[in-house]
Tab-separated table of C-alpha atoms and ligand atoms in Angstrom:
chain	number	residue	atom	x	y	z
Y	1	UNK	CA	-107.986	-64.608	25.583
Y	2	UNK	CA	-111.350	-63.997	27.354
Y	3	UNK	CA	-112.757	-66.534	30.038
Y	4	UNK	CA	-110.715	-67.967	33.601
Y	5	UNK	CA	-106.676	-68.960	33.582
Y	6	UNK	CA	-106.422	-72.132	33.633
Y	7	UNK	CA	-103.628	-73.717	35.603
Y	8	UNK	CA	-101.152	-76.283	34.387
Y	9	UNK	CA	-100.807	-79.226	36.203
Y	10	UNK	CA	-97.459	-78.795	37.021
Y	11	UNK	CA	-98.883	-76.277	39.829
Y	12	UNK	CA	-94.687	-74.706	38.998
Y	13	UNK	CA	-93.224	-72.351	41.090
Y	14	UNK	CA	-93.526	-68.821	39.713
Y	15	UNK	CA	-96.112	-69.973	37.603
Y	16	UNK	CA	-97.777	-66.962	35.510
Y	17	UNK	CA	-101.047	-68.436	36.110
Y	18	UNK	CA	-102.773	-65.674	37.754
Y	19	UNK	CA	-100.625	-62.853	35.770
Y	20	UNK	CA	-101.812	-64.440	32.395
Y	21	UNK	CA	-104.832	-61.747	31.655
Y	22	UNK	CA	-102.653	-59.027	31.830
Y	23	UNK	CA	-100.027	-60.462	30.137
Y	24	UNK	CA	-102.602	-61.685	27.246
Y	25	UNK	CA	-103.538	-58.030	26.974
Y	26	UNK	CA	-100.317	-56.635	26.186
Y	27	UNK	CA	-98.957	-59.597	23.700
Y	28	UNK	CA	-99.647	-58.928	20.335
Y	29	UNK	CA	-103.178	-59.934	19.016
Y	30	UNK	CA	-102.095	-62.200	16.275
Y	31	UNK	CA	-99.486	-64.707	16.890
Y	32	UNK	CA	-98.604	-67.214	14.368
Y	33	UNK	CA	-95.775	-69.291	16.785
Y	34	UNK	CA	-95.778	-68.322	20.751
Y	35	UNK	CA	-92.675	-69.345	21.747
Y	36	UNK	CA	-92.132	-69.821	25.492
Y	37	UNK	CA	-88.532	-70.301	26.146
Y	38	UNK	CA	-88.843	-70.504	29.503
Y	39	UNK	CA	-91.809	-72.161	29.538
Y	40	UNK	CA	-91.614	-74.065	33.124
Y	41	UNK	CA	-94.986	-75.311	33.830
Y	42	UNK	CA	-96.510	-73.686	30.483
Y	43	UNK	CA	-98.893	-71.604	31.649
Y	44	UNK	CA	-98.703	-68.731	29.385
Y	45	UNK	CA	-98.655	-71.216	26.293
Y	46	UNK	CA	-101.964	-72.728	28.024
Y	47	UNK	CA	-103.508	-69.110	28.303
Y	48	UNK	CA	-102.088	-67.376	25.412
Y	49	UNK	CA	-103.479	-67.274	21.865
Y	50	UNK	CA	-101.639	-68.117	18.981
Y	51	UNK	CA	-101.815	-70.784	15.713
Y	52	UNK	CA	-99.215	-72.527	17.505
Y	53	UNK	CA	-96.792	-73.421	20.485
Y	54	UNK	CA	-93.368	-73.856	21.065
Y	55	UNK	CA	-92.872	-74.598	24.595
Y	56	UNK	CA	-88.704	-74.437	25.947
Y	57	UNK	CA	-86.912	-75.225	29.040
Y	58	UNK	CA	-83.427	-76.120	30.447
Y	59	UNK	CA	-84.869	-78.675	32.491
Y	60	UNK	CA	-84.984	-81.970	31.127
Y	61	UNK	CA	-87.688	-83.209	33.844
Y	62	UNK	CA	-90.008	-80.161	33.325
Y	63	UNK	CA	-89.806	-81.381	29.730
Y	64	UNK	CA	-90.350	-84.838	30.346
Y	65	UNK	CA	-93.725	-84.257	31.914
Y	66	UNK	CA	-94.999	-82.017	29.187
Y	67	UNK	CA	-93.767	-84.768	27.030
Y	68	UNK	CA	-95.380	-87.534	28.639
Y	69	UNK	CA	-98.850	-85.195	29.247
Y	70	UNK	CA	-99.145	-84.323	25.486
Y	71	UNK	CA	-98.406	-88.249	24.233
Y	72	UNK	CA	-101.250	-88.851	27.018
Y	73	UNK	CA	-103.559	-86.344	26.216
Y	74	UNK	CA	-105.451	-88.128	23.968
Y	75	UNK	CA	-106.610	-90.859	26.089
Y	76	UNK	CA	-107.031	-88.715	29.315
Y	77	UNK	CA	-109.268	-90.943	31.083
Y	78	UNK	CA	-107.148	-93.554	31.140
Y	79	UNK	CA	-104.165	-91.613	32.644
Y	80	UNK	CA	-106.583	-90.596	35.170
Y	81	UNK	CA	-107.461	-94.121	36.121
Y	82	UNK	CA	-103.726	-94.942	35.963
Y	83	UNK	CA	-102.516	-92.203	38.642
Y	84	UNK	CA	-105.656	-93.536	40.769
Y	85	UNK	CA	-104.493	-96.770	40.654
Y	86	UNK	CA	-101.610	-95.636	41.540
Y	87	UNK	CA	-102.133	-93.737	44.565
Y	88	UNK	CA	-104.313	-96.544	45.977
Y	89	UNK	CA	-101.286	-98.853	45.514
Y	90	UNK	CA	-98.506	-96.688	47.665
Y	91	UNK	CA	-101.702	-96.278	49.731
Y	92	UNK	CA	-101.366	-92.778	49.645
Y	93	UNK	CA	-104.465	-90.061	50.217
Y	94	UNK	CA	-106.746	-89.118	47.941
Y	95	UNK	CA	-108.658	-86.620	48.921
Y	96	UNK	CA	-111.189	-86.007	45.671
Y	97	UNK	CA	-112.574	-89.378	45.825
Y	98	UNK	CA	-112.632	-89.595	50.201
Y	99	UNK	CA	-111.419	-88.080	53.037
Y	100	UNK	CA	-110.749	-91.218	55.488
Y	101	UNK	CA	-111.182	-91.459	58.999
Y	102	UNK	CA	-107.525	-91.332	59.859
Y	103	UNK	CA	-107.166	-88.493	58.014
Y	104	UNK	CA	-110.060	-86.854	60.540
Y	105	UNK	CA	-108.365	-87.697	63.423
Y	106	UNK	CA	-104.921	-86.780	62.287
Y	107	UNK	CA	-106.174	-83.340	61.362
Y	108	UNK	CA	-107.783	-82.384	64.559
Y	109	UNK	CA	-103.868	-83.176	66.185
Y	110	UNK	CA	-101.848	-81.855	62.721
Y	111	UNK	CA	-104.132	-78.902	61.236
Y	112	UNK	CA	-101.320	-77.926	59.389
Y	113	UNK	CA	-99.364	-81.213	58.376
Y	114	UNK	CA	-102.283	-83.850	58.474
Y	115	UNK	CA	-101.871	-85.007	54.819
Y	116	UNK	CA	-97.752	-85.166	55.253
Y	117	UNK	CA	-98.110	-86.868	58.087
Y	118	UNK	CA	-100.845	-89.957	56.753
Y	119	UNK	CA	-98.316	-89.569	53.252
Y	120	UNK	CA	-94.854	-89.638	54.596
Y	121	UNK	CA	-93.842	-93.487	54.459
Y	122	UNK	CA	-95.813	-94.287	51.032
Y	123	UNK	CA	-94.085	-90.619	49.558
Y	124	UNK	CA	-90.877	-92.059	50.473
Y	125	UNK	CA	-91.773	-95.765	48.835
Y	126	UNK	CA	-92.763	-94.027	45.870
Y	127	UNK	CA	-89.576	-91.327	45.480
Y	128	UNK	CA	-87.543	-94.915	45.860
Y	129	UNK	CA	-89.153	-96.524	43.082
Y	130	UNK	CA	-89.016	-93.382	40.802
Y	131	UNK	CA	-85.386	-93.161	42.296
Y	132	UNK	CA	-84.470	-96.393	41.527
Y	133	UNK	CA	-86.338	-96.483	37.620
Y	134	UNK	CA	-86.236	-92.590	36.421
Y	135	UNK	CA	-88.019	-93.868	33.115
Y	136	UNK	CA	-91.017	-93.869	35.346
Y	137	UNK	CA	-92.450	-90.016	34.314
Y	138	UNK	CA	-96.018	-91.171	35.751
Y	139	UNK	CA	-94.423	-91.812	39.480
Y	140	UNK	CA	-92.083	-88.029	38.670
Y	141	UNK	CA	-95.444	-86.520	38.244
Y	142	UNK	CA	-97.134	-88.286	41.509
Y	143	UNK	CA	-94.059	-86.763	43.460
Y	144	UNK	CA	-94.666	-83.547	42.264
Y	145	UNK	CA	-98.037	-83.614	42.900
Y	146	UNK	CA	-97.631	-84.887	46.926
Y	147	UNK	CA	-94.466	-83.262	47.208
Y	148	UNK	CA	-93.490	-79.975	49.060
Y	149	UNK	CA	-95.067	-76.971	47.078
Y	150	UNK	CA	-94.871	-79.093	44.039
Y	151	UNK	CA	-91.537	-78.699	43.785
Y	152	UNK	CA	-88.780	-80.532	41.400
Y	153	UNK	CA	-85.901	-81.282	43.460
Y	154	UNK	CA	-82.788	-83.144	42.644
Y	155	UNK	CA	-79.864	-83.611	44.407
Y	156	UNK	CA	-76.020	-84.060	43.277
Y	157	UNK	CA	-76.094	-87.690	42.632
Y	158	UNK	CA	-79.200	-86.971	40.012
Y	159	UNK	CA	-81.694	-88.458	42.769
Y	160	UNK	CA	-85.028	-86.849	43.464
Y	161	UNK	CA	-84.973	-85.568	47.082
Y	162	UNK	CA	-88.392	-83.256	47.645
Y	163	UNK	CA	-89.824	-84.245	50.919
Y	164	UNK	CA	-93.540	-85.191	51.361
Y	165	UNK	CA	-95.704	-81.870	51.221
Y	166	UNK	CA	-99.005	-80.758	53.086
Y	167	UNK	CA	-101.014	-81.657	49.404
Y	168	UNK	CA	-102.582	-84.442	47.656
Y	169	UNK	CA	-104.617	-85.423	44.351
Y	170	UNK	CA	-108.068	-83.053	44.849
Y	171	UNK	CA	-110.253	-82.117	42.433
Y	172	UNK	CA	-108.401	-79.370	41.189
Y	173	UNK	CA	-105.254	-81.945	39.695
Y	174	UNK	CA	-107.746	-83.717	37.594
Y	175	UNK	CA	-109.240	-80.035	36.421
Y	176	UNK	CA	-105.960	-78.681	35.413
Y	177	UNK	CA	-105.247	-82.629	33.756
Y	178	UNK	CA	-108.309	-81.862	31.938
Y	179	UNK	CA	-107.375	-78.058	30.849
Y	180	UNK	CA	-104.166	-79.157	29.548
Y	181	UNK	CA	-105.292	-81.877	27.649
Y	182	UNK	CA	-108.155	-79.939	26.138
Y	183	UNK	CA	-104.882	-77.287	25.431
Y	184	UNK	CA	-103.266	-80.300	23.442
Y	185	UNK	CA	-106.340	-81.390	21.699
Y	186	UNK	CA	-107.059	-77.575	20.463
Y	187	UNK	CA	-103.516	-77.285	19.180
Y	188	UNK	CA	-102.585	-79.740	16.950
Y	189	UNK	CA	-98.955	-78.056	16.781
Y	190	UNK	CA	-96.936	-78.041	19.911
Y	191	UNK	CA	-93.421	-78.339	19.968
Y	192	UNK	CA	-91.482	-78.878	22.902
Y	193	UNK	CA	-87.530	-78.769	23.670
Y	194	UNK	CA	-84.915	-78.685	26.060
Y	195	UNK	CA	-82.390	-75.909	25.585
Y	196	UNK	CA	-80.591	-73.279	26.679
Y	197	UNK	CA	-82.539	-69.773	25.668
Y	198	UNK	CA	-79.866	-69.032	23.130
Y	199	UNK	CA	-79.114	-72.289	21.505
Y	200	UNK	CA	-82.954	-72.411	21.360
Y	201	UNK	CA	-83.487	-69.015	19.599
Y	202	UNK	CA	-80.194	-69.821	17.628
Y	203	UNK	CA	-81.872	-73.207	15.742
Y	204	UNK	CA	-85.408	-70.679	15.031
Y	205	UNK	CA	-86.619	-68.870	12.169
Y	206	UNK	CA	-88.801	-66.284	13.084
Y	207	UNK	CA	-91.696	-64.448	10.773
Y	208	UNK	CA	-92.902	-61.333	12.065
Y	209	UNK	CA	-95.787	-62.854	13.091
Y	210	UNK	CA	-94.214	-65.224	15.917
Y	211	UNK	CA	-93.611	-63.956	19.244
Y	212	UNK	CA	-91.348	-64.795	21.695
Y	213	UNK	CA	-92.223	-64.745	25.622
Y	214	UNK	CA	-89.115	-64.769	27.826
Y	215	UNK	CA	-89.696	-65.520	31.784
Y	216	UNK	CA	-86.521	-66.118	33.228
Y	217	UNK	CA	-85.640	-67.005	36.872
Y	218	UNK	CA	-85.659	-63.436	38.242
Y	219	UNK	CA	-81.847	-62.261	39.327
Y	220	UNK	CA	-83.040	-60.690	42.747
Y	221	UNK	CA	-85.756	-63.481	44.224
Y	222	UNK	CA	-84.742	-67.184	45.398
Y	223	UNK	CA	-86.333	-70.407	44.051
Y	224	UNK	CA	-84.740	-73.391	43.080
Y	225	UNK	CA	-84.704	-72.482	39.962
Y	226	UNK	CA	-82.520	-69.797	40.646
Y	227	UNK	CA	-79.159	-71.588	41.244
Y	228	UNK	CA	-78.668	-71.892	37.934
Y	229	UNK	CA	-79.392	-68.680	37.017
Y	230	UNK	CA	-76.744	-65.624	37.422
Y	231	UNK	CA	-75.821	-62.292	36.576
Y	232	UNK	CA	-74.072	-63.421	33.251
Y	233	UNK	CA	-77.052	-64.968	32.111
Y	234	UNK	CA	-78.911	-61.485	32.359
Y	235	UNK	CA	-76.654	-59.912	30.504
Y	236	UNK	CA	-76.602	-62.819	28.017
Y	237	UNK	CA	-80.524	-62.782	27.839
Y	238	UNK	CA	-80.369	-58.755	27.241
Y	239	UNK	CA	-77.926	-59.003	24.241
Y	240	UNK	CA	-79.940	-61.916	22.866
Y	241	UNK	CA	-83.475	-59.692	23.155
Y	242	UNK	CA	-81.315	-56.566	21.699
Y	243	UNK	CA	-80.444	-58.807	18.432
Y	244	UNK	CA	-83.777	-59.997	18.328
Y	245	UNK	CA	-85.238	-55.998	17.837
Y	246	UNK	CA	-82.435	-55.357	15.920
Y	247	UNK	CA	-83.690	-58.112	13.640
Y	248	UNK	CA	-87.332	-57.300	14.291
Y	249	UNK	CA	-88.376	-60.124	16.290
Y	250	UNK	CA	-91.161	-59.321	18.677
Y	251	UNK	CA	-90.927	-60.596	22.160
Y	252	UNK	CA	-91.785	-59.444	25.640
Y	253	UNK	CA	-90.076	-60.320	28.735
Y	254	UNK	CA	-91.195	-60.669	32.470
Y	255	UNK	CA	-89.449	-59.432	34.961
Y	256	UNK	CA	-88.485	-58.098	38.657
Y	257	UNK	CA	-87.203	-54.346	39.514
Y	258	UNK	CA	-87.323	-54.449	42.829
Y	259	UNK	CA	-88.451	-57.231	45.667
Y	260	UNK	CA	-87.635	-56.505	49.396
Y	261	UNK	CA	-84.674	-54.661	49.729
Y	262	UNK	CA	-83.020	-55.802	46.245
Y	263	UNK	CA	-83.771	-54.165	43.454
Y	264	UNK	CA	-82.233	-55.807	39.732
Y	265	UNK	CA	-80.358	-52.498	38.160
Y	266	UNK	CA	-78.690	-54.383	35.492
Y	267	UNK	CA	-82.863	-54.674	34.186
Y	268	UNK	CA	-84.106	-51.246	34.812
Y	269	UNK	CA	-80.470	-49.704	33.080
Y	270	UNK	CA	-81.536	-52.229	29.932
Y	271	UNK	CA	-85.193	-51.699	29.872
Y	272	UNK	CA	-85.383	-47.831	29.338
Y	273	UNK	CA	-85.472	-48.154	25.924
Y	274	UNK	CA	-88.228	-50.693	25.618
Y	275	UNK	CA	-92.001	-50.352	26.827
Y	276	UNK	CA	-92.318	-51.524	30.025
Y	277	UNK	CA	-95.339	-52.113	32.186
Y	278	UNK	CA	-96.112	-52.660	35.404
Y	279	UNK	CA	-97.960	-55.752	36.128
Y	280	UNK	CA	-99.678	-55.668	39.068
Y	281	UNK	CA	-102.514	-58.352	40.671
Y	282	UNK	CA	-105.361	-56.050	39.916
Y	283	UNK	CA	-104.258	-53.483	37.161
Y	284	UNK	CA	-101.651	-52.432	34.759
Y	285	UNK	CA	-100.218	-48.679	35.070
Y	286	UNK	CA	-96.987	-47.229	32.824
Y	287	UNK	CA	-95.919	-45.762	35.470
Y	288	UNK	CA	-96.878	-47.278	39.253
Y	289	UNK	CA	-96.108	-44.998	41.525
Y	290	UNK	CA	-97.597	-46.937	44.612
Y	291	UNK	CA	-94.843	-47.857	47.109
Y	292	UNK	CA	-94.516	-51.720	47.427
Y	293	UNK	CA	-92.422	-54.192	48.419
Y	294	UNK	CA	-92.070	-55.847	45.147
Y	295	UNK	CA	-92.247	-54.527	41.803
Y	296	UNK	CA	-93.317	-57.104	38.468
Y	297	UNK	CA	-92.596	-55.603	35.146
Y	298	UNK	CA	-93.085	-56.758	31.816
Y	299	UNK	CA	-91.020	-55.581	28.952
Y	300	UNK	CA	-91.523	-55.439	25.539
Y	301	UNK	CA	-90.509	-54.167	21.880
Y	302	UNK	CA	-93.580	-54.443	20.366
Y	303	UNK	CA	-96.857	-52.575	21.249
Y	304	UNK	CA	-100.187	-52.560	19.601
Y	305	UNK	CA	-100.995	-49.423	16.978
O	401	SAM	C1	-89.966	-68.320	36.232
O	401	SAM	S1	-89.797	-69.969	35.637
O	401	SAM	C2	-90.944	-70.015	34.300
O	401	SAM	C3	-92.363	-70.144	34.769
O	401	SAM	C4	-93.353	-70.311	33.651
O	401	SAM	N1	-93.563	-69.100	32.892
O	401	SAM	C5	-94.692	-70.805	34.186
O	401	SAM	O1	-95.712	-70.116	34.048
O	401	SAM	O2	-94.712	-71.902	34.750
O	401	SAM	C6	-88.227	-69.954	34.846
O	401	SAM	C7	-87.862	-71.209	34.082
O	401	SAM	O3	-86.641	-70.968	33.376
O	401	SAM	C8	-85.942	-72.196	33.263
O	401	SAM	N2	-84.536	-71.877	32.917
O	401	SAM	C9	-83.523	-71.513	33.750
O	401	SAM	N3	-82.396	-71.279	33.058
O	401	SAM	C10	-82.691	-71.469	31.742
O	401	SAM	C11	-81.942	-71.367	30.538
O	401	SAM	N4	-80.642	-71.017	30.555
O	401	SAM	N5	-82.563	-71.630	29.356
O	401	SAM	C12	-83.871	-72.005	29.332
O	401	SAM	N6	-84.637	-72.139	30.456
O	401	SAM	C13	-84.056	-71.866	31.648
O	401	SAM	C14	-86.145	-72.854	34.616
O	401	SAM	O4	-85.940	-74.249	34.543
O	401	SAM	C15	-87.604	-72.456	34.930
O	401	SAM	O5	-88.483	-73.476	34.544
């Protein structure tokens, strides 16, 4: 796809936001279904081209929002007036429409924390009430949005525990509201579910014209994410992809080698007989040479003739 990323508004860790023009040039050129089993925040669906969209996760809140942002899409301008409302209510900043006085004064003594500290008490309020009614996907998405790196945090008792964050609502929320619902509006076929990667690819169908895009957690980096991810699930995903090009399923897979001083052999051992590319922030090379302290890869079993 030609033209800027745009960002989903879930602003997810380890989004593939600014890796999506590479990625778009190496997935095939037609795509019937894009599946995205690990879809997280969605932003290869919302960059990639295909006839349709399949979007997967594990994490029933990640799902929620897309489910709530799609049935909302249509009437955009009204969610938009509804989260504004909102944030005026908790009394929380809102820094696309103003930047208040107190906020001034608390940045020349807090240049780094200035919006968590004028947020912190109404963050909390709100987190309560979402704690307290977790039906309430419009006050999830408010958290996520003032929270700490935009994070999705839970802790054992099921309760939503992400602490205030440096952010608020700025121009660039509503902009990525407005991608995303443009997204849904283009694509009159989106699917979305809530499964484990092989349950999900268990209950599909594939023609040869679907694709399936596989970012996992990565094995060898940390995010919250990660806890639930583990060696046996590598291994698990591997076999799964190995069926797949056994049964001549295309997909492609992103991935880690190295990062810092750990370096994921169980993926380099497994991806020799693939195609793998190295994805890089300014160019794509077969074989990358340059010494760095992280190394992105992205695998696949079907190239281009
Ligand atoms: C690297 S993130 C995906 C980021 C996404 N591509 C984006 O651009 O926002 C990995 C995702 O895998 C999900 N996940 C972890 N284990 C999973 C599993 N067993 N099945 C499906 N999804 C899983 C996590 O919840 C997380 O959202």
């Amino acid at each position: 796809m030609s033209g800027k990323s745009v960002r989903s508004p879930l602003f997810y860790v380890g989004d593939k936001y600014k890796l999506t023009p590479q990625l778009n040039s190496l997935f095939p050129n037609n795509i019937n279904i894009f599946h995205d089993v690990f879809a997280g925040g969605g932003s290869a669906s919302l960059n990639a081209k295909a006839n349709s969209f399949s979007l997967n996760d594990v994490d029933k809140n990640v799902i929620s929002i897309h489910e709530f942002l799609i049935e909302n899409s249509p009437k955009l301008d009204e969610l938009i007036l509804h989260f504004y409302e909102l944030i005026d209510m908790y009394g929380l900043s809102h820094s696309e429409l103003n930047l208040n006085n107190i906020i001034v004064d608390l940045k020349k003594d807090y240049p780094k924390t200035y919006f968590s500290k004028y947020n912190k008490n109404q963050y909390l309020q709100m987190r309560d009430d979402y704690n307290g009614n977790k039906d309430r996907i419009d006050l999830l998405y408010l958290l996520i949005i003032y929270g700490f790196n935009h994070m999705i945090r839970y802790n054992k008792l099921g309760n939503f525990n992400l602490p205030v964050g440096n952010v608020d609502w700025n121009k660039n929320v509503t902009k990525a509201l407005k991608d995303y619902s443009d997204w849904v509006l283009r694509n009159n076929e989106i699917n979305i579910s809530n499964l484990d990667f092989e349950s999900y690819i268990s209950i599909q169908n594939p023609t040869e014209d679907d694709f399936f895009y596989f970012d996992p957690p990565y094995l060898i980096t940390s995010s919250d994410y990660n806890k639930i991810w583990s060696v046996d699930n590598e291994r698990r995903l591997y076999k799964l992809l190995d069926k797949l090009s056994d049964e001549g399923v295309s997909w492609g897979l992103s991935n880690m080698v190295y990062h810092k001083d750990r370096t994921n052999e169980i993926l380099t051992e497994w991806s020799d007989k693939y195609h793998v590319f190295a994805i890089t922030s300014n160019y794509i090379s077969r074989f990358d040479n340059s010494i760095k302290n992280s190394k992105e890869i992205y695998v696949t079993n079907k190239i281009e003739e």
